[in-house]
Amino acid sequence: MCFSASASFGAGIILAAVSVISIKEVRKPSQIYFACIPIIFCVQQFVEGFLWLALTKPFFAPLQQITTYILLFLSQVVWPLWIPYAALKLEKEHENIIFQRALLAIGALIAFYLGYCLLNYSVEAQISGYTISFSQNYPMKYSIPAGLLYIIATVAPPLFLTIRKVWLLSITTIISYSITTIYYQDYIVSVWSLFSLFIGVSVLVIMDEIRYPTTKNSKYYYSSDRSKNSSISNQDFKALH
């Protein structure tokens, strides 16, 4: 939820750089989904930038509907599926895999519901003050349970991963929700955009931990490049003596 087209495009450019670094940290196919989180944020920022232009510049007005739907699709359908799936692919502990699958099922449920609402109820974006607000005529009686399931699907999976520092993603997301709810309650759908840079950076920290675990408690410790490099160095040292 940036406050102008230039701010959205600027954030998108920064996130593009973050995305490149994040992808370079990938060492196993199972890590690619988590590493791609900044890329989705990047796309989201650029789409929001064009939505700003569509709402403020007559020349870009034809883009208003499609950018509105793309932005809501990413926020309401992609994220509750992507976050738990990315977490599931990282998990190595068998017992926790079952729990992560349950969270993915919750994510699939809320993504299906919000996707259905997005297709069958009217939505509209408009500028309110210095932000973009979204008018969504979804059924009010399901708004609270849908909101709770959405939070569970997007916050809980990283929080319960048995990998050190992954909780950073959940913490930054929780802070995003809290600040947005307090100060921008009518714009909660844009929570991902508001703090996308901070969440993107947290993904970099996590990817570095996965690649170079700092403690033996990490499930990735013995398979990391750092561990391999250390063993090679020890062998060379013994050979010299």
PDB file of C-alpha atoms in Angstrom:
ATOM      1  CA  MET A   1       0.000   0.000   0.000  1.00  0.00           C
ATOM      2  CA  CYS A   2       2.412   2.656  -1.196  1.00  0.00           C
ATOM      3  CA  PHE A   3       1.297   6.265  -1.324  1.00  0.00           C
ATOM      4  CA  SER A   4       1.906   7.132  -4.995  1.00  0.00           C
ATOM      5  CA  ALA A   5       2.741   5.569  -8.336  1.00  0.00           C
ATOM      6  CA  SER A   6       6.382   6.590  -8.030  1.00  0.00           C
ATOM      7  CA  ALA A   7       6.612   5.057  -4.545  1.00  0.00           C
ATOM      8  CA  SER A   8       5.131   1.784  -5.808  1.00  0.00           C
ATOM      9  CA  PHE A   9       7.473   1.633  -8.801  1.00  0.00           C
ATOM     10  CA  GLY A  10      10.449   2.542  -6.607  1.00  0.00           C
ATOM     11  CA  ALA A  11       9.592  -0.230  -4.154  1.00  0.00           C
ATOM     12  CA  GLY A  12       9.178  -2.602  -7.097  1.00  0.00           C
ATOM     13  CA  ILE A  13      12.666  -1.813  -8.388  1.00  0.00           C
ATOM     14  CA  ILE A  14      14.214  -2.414  -4.963  1.00  0.00           C
ATOM     15  CA  LEU A  15      12.287  -5.671  -4.607  1.00  0.00           C
ATOM     16  CA  ALA A  16      13.527  -6.737  -8.039  1.00  0.00           C
ATOM     17  CA  ALA A  17      17.095  -6.470  -6.739  1.00  0.00           C
ATOM     18  CA  VAL A  18      16.106  -8.313  -3.554  1.00  0.00           C
ATOM     19  CA  SER A  19      14.526 -11.027  -5.707  1.00  0.00           C
ATOM     20  CA  VAL A  20      17.724 -11.577  -7.689  1.00  0.00           C
ATOM     21  CA  ILE A  21      19.763 -11.980  -4.499  1.00  0.00           C
ATOM     22  CA  SER A  22      17.150 -14.294  -2.990  1.00  0.00           C
ATOM     23  CA  ILE A  23      17.106 -16.579  -6.041  1.00  0.00           C
ATOM     24  CA  LYS A  24      20.912 -16.750  -6.014  1.00  0.00           C
ATOM     25  CA  GLU A  25      20.730 -18.169  -2.479  1.00  0.00           C
ATOM     26  CA  VAL A  26      18.785 -21.219  -3.693  1.00  0.00           C
ATOM     27  CA  ARG A  27      20.710 -24.496  -3.512  1.00  0.00           C
ATOM     28  CA  LYS A  28      17.851 -27.019  -3.670  1.00  0.00           C
ATOM     29  CA  PRO A  29      14.629 -27.137  -5.725  1.00  0.00           C
ATOM     30  CA  SER A  30      12.579 -27.200  -2.517  1.00  0.00           C
ATOM     31  CA  GLN A  31      13.891 -23.729  -1.615  1.00  0.00           C
ATOM     32  CA  ILE A  32      12.771 -21.967  -4.803  1.00  0.00           C
ATOM     33  CA  TYR A  33       9.196 -21.335  -3.633  1.00  0.00           C
ATOM     34  CA  PHE A  34      10.317 -19.531  -0.500  1.00  0.00           C
ATOM     35  CA  ALA A  35      12.982 -17.609  -2.411  1.00  0.00           C
ATOM     36  CA  CYS A  36      10.360 -16.397  -4.909  1.00  0.00           C
ATOM     37  CA  ILE A  37       8.370 -14.515  -2.258  1.00  0.00           C
ATOM     38  CA  PRO A  38      10.142 -11.193  -3.039  1.00  0.00           C
ATOM     39  CA  ILE A  39       9.375 -11.707  -6.746  1.00  0.00           C
ATOM     40  CA  ILE A  40       5.644 -11.831  -6.059  1.00  0.00           C
ATOM     41  CA  PHE A  41       5.957  -8.699  -3.930  1.00  0.00           C
ATOM     42  CA  CYS A  42       7.838  -7.067  -6.805  1.00  0.00           C
ATOM     43  CA  VAL A  43       5.058  -7.870  -9.283  1.00  0.00           C
ATOM     44  CA  GLN A  44       2.501  -6.642  -6.768  1.00  0.00           C
ATOM     45  CA  GLN A  45       4.254  -3.300  -6.400  1.00  0.00           C
ATOM     46  CA  PHE A  46       4.447  -2.715 -10.150  1.00  0.00           C
ATOM     47  CA  VAL A  47       0.777  -3.646 -10.572  1.00  0.00           C
ATOM     48  CA  GLU A  48      -0.120  -1.231  -7.789  1.00  0.00           C
ATOM     49  CA  GLY A  49       1.941   1.454  -9.508  1.00  0.00           C
ATOM     50  CA  PHE A  50      -0.092   1.047 -12.694  1.00  0.00           C
ATOM     51  CA  LEU A  51      -3.290   1.072 -10.637  1.00  0.00           C
ATOM     52  CA  TRP A  52      -2.217   4.436  -9.221  1.00  0.00           C
ATOM     53  CA  LEU A  53      -1.726   5.698 -12.770  1.00  0.00           C
ATOM     54  CA  ALA A  54      -5.105   4.298 -13.829  1.00  0.00           C
ATOM     55  CA  LEU A  55      -6.811   6.143 -10.980  1.00  0.00           C
ATOM     56  CA  THR A  56      -5.025   9.460 -11.551  1.00  0.00           C
ATOM     57  CA  LYS A  57      -4.210   9.645 -15.278  1.00  0.00           C
ATOM     58  CA  PRO A  58      -7.009   9.390 -17.907  1.00  0.00           C
ATOM     59  CA  PHE A  59      -4.594   7.809 -20.390  1.00  0.00           C
ATOM     60  CA  PHE A  60      -4.146   4.775 -18.102  1.00  0.00           C
ATOM     61  CA  ALA A  61      -7.828   4.523 -17.074  1.00  0.00           C
ATOM     62  CA  PRO A  62      -8.459   1.350 -19.163  1.00  0.00           C
ATOM     63  CA  LEU A  63      -6.020  -0.470 -16.866  1.00  0.00           C
ATOM     64  CA  GLN A  64      -8.036   0.191 -13.711  1.00  0.00           C
ATOM     65  CA  GLN A  65     -10.183  -2.938 -13.682  1.00  0.00           C
ATOM     66  CA  ILE A  66      -7.498  -5.436 -14.643  1.00  0.00           C
ATOM     67  CA  THR A  67      -4.917  -4.020 -12.212  1.00  0.00           C
ATOM     68  CA  THR A  68      -7.524  -4.027  -9.432  1.00  0.00           C
ATOM     69  CA  TYR A  69      -8.312  -7.695 -10.011  1.00  0.00           C
ATOM     70  CA  ILE A  70      -4.664  -8.715 -10.363  1.00  0.00           C
ATOM     71  CA  LEU A  71      -3.754  -6.957  -7.115  1.00  0.00           C
ATOM     72  CA  LEU A  72      -6.643  -8.551  -5.215  1.00  0.00           C
ATOM     73  CA  PHE A  73      -5.887 -11.948  -6.756  1.00  0.00           C
ATOM     74  CA  LEU A  74      -2.285 -11.784  -5.552  1.00  0.00           C
ATOM     75  CA  SER A  75      -3.293 -10.589  -2.084  1.00  0.00           C
ATOM     76  CA  GLN A  76      -6.286 -12.835  -1.473  1.00  0.00           C
ATOM     77  CA  VAL A  77      -5.684 -15.981  -3.522  1.00  0.00           C
ATOM     78  CA  VAL A  78      -1.963 -16.369  -4.184  1.00  0.00           C
ATOM     79  CA  TRP A  79      -0.555 -15.544  -0.740  1.00  0.00           C
ATOM     80  CA  PRO A  80      -2.699 -17.897   1.414  1.00  0.00           C
ATOM     81  CA  LEU A  81      -1.614 -20.698  -0.931  1.00  0.00           C
ATOM     82  CA  TRP A  82       1.987 -19.716  -1.598  1.00  0.00           C
ATOM     83  CA  ILE A  83       3.142 -19.088   1.981  1.00  0.00           C
ATOM     84  CA  PRO A  84       2.056 -22.461   3.447  1.00  0.00           C
ATOM     85  CA  TYR A  85       3.226 -24.354   0.342  1.00  0.00           C
ATOM     86  CA  ALA A  86       6.642 -22.672   0.442  1.00  0.00           C
ATOM     87  CA  ALA A  87       6.917 -23.524   4.142  1.00  0.00           C
ATOM     88  CA  LEU A  88       5.882 -27.128   3.509  1.00  0.00           C
ATOM     89  CA  LYS A  89       8.594 -27.545   0.864  1.00  0.00           C
ATOM     90  CA  LEU A  90      11.234 -26.347   3.343  1.00  0.00           C
ATOM     91  CA  GLU A  91      10.158 -28.557   6.235  1.00  0.00           C
ATOM     92  CA  LYS A  92      12.174 -31.736   6.890  1.00  0.00           C
ATOM     93  CA  GLU A  93      10.695 -32.916  10.188  1.00  0.00           C
ATOM     94  CA  HIS A  94       8.089 -35.609   9.433  1.00  0.00           C
ATOM     95  CA  GLU A  95       5.730 -34.752  12.279  1.00  0.00           C
ATOM     96  CA  ASN A  96       5.775 -31.082  11.384  1.00  0.00           C
ATOM     97  CA  ILE A  97       5.160 -31.861   7.706  1.00  0.00           C
ATOM     98  CA  ILE A  98       1.723 -33.185   8.681  1.00  0.00           C
ATOM     99  CA  PHE A  99       0.991 -29.939  10.538  1.00  0.00           C
ATOM    100  CA  GLN A 100       2.212 -27.858   7.605  1.00  0.00           C
ATOM    101  CA  ARG A 101      -0.074 -29.816   5.284  1.00  0.00           C
ATOM    102  CA  ALA A 102      -3.005 -28.927   7.530  1.00  0.00           C
ATOM    103  CA  LEU A 103      -2.052 -25.246   7.267  1.00  0.00           C
ATOM    104  CA  LEU A 104      -1.838 -25.603   3.486  1.00  0.00           C
ATOM    105  CA  ALA A 105      -5.360 -27.067   3.498  1.00  0.00           C
ATOM    106  CA  ILE A 106      -6.559 -24.013   5.424  1.00  0.00           C
ATOM    107  CA  GLY A 107      -4.808 -21.783   2.903  1.00  0.00           C
ATOM    108  CA  ALA A 108      -6.449 -23.623   0.009  1.00  0.00           C
ATOM    109  CA  LEU A 109      -9.854 -23.262   1.655  1.00  0.00           C
ATOM    110  CA  ILE A 110      -9.603 -19.502   2.195  1.00  0.00           C
ATOM    111  CA  ALA A 111      -8.010 -18.973  -1.224  1.00  0.00           C
ATOM    112  CA  PHE A 112     -10.916 -20.811  -2.866  1.00  0.00           C
ATOM    113  CA  TYR A 113     -13.471 -18.774  -0.912  1.00  0.00           C
ATOM    114  CA  LEU A 114     -11.840 -15.410  -1.625  1.00  0.00           C
ATOM    115  CA  GLY A 115     -11.329 -16.384  -5.261  1.00  0.00           C
ATOM    116  CA  TYR A 116     -15.023 -17.228  -5.514  1.00  0.00           C
ATOM    117  CA  CYS A 117     -15.948 -13.875  -3.963  1.00  0.00           C
ATOM    118  CA  LEU A 118     -13.573 -12.040  -6.278  1.00  0.00           C
ATOM    119  CA  LEU A 119     -15.306 -13.556  -9.307  1.00  0.00           C
ATOM    120  CA  ASN A 120     -18.886 -13.218  -8.110  1.00  0.00           C
ATOM    121  CA  TYR A 121     -19.027  -9.945  -6.154  1.00  0.00           C
ATOM    122  CA  SER A 122     -18.247  -6.422  -7.249  1.00  0.00           C
ATOM    123  CA  VAL A 123     -14.921  -4.859  -6.306  1.00  0.00           C
ATOM    124  CA  GLU A 124     -13.665  -1.355  -6.902  1.00  0.00           C
ATOM    125  CA  ALA A 125     -10.471   0.564  -6.184  1.00  0.00           C
ATOM    126  CA  GLN A 126     -10.376   4.253  -5.395  1.00  0.00           C
ATOM    127  CA  ILE A 127      -7.980   6.795  -3.961  1.00  0.00           C
ATOM    128  CA  SER A 128      -8.790   7.819  -0.417  1.00  0.00           C
ATOM    129  CA  GLY A 129      -6.453  10.444   0.974  1.00  0.00           C
ATOM    130  CA  TYR A 130      -2.952   9.258   0.112  1.00  0.00           C
ATOM    131  CA  THR A 131      -3.756   5.564  -0.258  1.00  0.00           C
ATOM    132  CA  ILE A 132      -5.781   3.186  -2.410  1.00  0.00           C
ATOM    133  CA  SER A 133      -8.846   1.672  -0.771  1.00  0.00           C
ATOM    134  CA  PHE A 134     -10.791  -1.304  -2.090  1.00  0.00           C
ATOM    135  CA  SER A 135     -14.563  -1.628  -1.956  1.00  0.00           C
ATOM    136  CA  GLN A 136     -15.454  -5.326  -1.824  1.00  0.00           C
ATOM    137  CA  ASN A 137     -19.062  -6.429  -1.480  1.00  0.00           C
ATOM    138  CA  TYR A 138     -18.221  -9.824  -0.020  1.00  0.00           C
ATOM    139  CA  PRO A 139     -20.709 -11.507   2.384  1.00  0.00           C
ATOM    140  CA  MET A 140     -20.340  -9.763   5.743  1.00  0.00           C
ATOM    141  CA  LYS A 141     -21.358 -12.813   7.790  1.00  0.00           C
ATOM    142  CA  TYR A 142     -18.200 -14.642   6.699  1.00  0.00           C
ATOM    143  CA  SER A 143     -15.799 -11.712   6.998  1.00  0.00           C
ATOM    144  CA  ILE A 144     -14.499 -12.519  10.506  1.00  0.00           C
ATOM    145  CA  PRO A 145     -13.892 -16.279  10.029  1.00  0.00           C
ATOM    146  CA  ALA A 146     -12.428 -15.597   6.581  1.00  0.00           C
ATOM    147  CA  GLY A 147     -10.075 -13.010   8.065  1.00  0.00           C
ATOM    148  CA  LEU A 148      -8.954 -15.400  10.811  1.00  0.00           C
ATOM    149  CA  LEU A 149      -8.302 -18.221   8.351  1.00  0.00           C
ATOM    150  CA  TYR A 150      -6.365 -15.840   6.109  1.00  0.00           C
ATOM    151  CA  ILE A 151      -4.134 -14.781   9.009  1.00  0.00           C
ATOM    152  CA  ILE A 152      -3.564 -18.409  10.033  1.00  0.00           C
ATOM    153  CA  ALA A 153      -2.624 -19.389   6.475  1.00  0.00           C
ATOM    154  CA  THR A 154      -0.178 -16.523   5.970  1.00  0.00           C
ATOM    155  CA  VAL A 155       1.359 -16.202   9.449  1.00  0.00           C
ATOM    156  CA  ALA A 156       1.413 -19.666  11.047  1.00  0.00           C
ATOM    157  CA  PRO A 157       3.394 -21.746   8.482  1.00  0.00           C
ATOM    158  CA  PRO A 158       6.751 -19.927   8.858  1.00  0.00           C
ATOM    159  CA  LEU A 159       6.220 -19.545  12.597  1.00  0.00           C
ATOM    160  CA  PHE A 160       6.130 -23.305  13.133  1.00  0.00           C
ATOM    161  CA  LEU A 161       8.917 -24.310  10.773  1.00  0.00           C
ATOM    162  CA  THR A 162      11.826 -26.153  12.404  1.00  0.00           C
ATOM    163  CA  ILE A 163      14.338 -23.842  10.740  1.00  0.00           C
ATOM    164  CA  ARG A 164      16.116 -21.064  12.588  1.00  0.00           C
ATOM    165  CA  LYS A 165      15.158 -17.433  11.768  1.00  0.00           C
ATOM    166  CA  VAL A 166      12.128 -18.333   9.629  1.00  0.00           C
ATOM    167  CA  TRP A 167      10.010 -16.785  12.369  1.00  0.00           C
ATOM    168  CA  LEU A 168      11.217 -13.416  11.031  1.00  0.00           C
ATOM    169  CA  LEU A 169       8.724 -13.718   8.174  1.00  0.00           C
ATOM    170  CA  SER A 170       5.841 -14.300  10.582  1.00  0.00           C
ATOM    171  CA  ILE A 171       6.923 -11.460  12.872  1.00  0.00           C
ATOM    172  CA  THR A 172       7.177  -8.926  10.036  1.00  0.00           C
ATOM    173  CA  THR A 173       3.785 -10.068   8.740  1.00  0.00           C
ATOM    174  CA  ILE A 174       2.191  -9.777  12.189  1.00  0.00           C
ATOM    175  CA  ILE A 175       3.627  -6.274  12.597  1.00  0.00           C
ATOM    176  CA  SER A 176       2.238  -5.407   9.165  1.00  0.00           C
ATOM    177  CA  TYR A 177      -1.220  -6.621  10.132  1.00  0.00           C
ATOM    178  CA  SER A 178      -1.141  -4.802  13.452  1.00  0.00           C
ATOM    179  CA  ILE A 179      -0.045  -1.423  12.111  1.00  0.00           C
ATOM    180  CA  THR A 180      -2.405  -1.641   9.141  1.00  0.00           C
ATOM    181  CA  THR A 181      -5.343  -2.586  11.359  1.00  0.00           C
ATOM    182  CA  ILE A 182      -4.661   0.285  13.768  1.00  0.00           C
ATOM    183  CA  TYR A 183      -3.871   3.058  11.309  1.00  0.00           C
ATOM    184  CA  TYR A 184      -5.283   1.852   7.976  1.00  0.00           C
ATOM    185  CA  GLN A 185      -8.197  -0.403   8.900  1.00  0.00           C
ATOM    186  CA  ASP A 186     -10.051   0.265   5.640  1.00  0.00           C
ATOM    187  CA  TYR A 187      -7.012  -0.779   3.615  1.00  0.00           C
ATOM    188  CA  ILE A 188      -6.174  -4.127   5.209  1.00  0.00           C
ATOM    189  CA  VAL A 189      -6.206  -5.848   1.795  1.00  0.00           C
ATOM    190  CA  SER A 190      -3.009  -3.945   0.928  1.00  0.00           C
ATOM    191  CA  VAL A 191      -1.081  -5.119   3.984  1.00  0.00           C
ATOM    192  CA  TRP A 192       1.349  -7.061   1.809  1.00  0.00           C
ATOM    193  CA  SER A 193       2.227  -3.971  -0.177  1.00  0.00           C
ATOM    194  CA  LEU A 194       2.640  -1.729   2.850  1.00  0.00           C
ATOM    195  CA  PHE A 195       5.526  -3.690   4.349  1.00  0.00           C
ATOM    196  CA  SER A 196       6.665  -5.702   1.331  1.00  0.00           C
ATOM    197  CA  LEU A 197      10.218  -4.329   1.502  1.00  0.00           C
ATOM    198  CA  PHE A 198      10.652  -5.397   5.130  1.00  0.00           C
ATOM    199  CA  ILE A 199       9.169  -8.827   4.460  1.00  0.00           C
ATOM    200  CA  GLY A 200      11.343  -9.192   1.361  1.00  0.00           C
ATOM    201  CA  VAL A 201      14.486  -8.430   3.365  1.00  0.00           C
ATOM    202  CA  SER A 202      13.422 -10.944   6.028  1.00  0.00           C
ATOM    203  CA  VAL A 203      13.261 -13.576   3.276  1.00  0.00           C
ATOM    204  CA  LEU A 204      16.886 -12.775   2.386  1.00  0.00           C
ATOM    205  CA  VAL A 205      17.941 -13.296   6.009  1.00  0.00           C
ATOM    206  CA  ILE A 206      16.088 -16.603   6.095  1.00  0.00           C
ATOM    207  CA  MET A 207      17.567 -17.791   2.793  1.00  0.00           C
ATOM    208  CA  ASP A 208      21.041 -17.014   4.113  1.00  0.00           C
ATOM    209  CA  GLU A 209      20.282 -19.077   7.222  1.00  0.00           C
ATOM    210  CA  ILE A 210      19.087 -21.979   5.079  1.00  0.00           C
ATOM    211  CA  ARG A 211      22.226 -21.813   2.950  1.00  0.00           C
ATOM    212  CA  TYR A 212      24.639 -21.143   5.834  1.00  0.00           C
ATOM    213  CA  PRO A 213      23.034 -22.342   9.099  1.00  0.00           C
ATOM    214  CA  THR A 214      24.629 -20.726  12.136  1.00  0.00           C
ATOM    215  CA  THR A 215      23.793 -23.492  14.597  1.00  0.00           C
ATOM    216  CA  LYS A 216      23.705 -27.277  14.549  1.00  0.00           C
ATOM    217  CA  ASN A 217      20.061 -27.069  15.656  1.00  0.00           C
ATOM    218  CA  SER A 218      19.117 -26.160  12.088  1.00  0.00           C
ATOM    219  CA  LYS A 219      17.732 -29.007   9.985  1.00  0.00           C
ATOM    220  CA  TYR A 220      19.856 -27.726   7.100  1.00  0.00           C
ATOM    221  CA  TYR A 221      23.134 -27.573   9.031  1.00  0.00           C
ATOM    222  CA  TYR A 222      24.839 -30.709   7.749  1.00  0.00           C
ATOM    223  CA  SER A 223      23.743 -30.202   4.130  1.00  0.00           C
ATOM    224  CA  SER A 224      24.826 -26.593   3.828  1.00  0.00           C
ATOM    225  CA  ASP A 225      27.634 -25.283   1.662  1.00  0.00           C
ATOM    226  CA  ARG A 226      29.341 -23.891   4.741  1.00  0.00           C
ATOM    227  CA  SER A 227      29.415 -27.317   6.355  1.00  0.00           C
ATOM    228  CA  LYS A 228      30.831 -28.861   3.186  1.00  0.00           C
ATOM    229  CA  ASN A 229      33.447 -26.151   2.862  1.00  0.00           C
ATOM    230  CA  SER A 230      34.454 -26.707   6.479  1.00  0.00           C
ATOM    231  CA  SER A 231      34.883 -30.463   5.951  1.00  0.00           C
ATOM    232  CA  ILE A 232      37.014 -29.862   2.840  1.00  0.00           C
ATOM    233  CA  SER A 233      39.184 -27.418   4.715  1.00  0.00           C
ATOM    234  CA  ASN A 234      39.702 -29.941   7.541  1.00  0.00           C
ATOM    235  CA  GLN A 235      40.733 -32.624   5.065  1.00  0.00           C
ATOM    236  CA  ASP A 236      43.217 -30.285   3.412  1.00  0.00           C
ATOM    237  CA  PHE A 237      44.585 -29.335   6.820  1.00  0.00           C
ATOM    238  CA  LYS A 238      45.126 -32.992   7.744  1.00  0.00           C
ATOM    239  CA  ALA A 239      46.808 -33.662   4.404  1.00  0.00           C
ATOM    240  CA  LEU A 240      49.288 -30.887   5.056  1.00  0.00           C
ATOM    241  CA  HIS A 241      50.220 -32.466   8.367  1.00  0.00           C
TER     242      HIS A 241
END
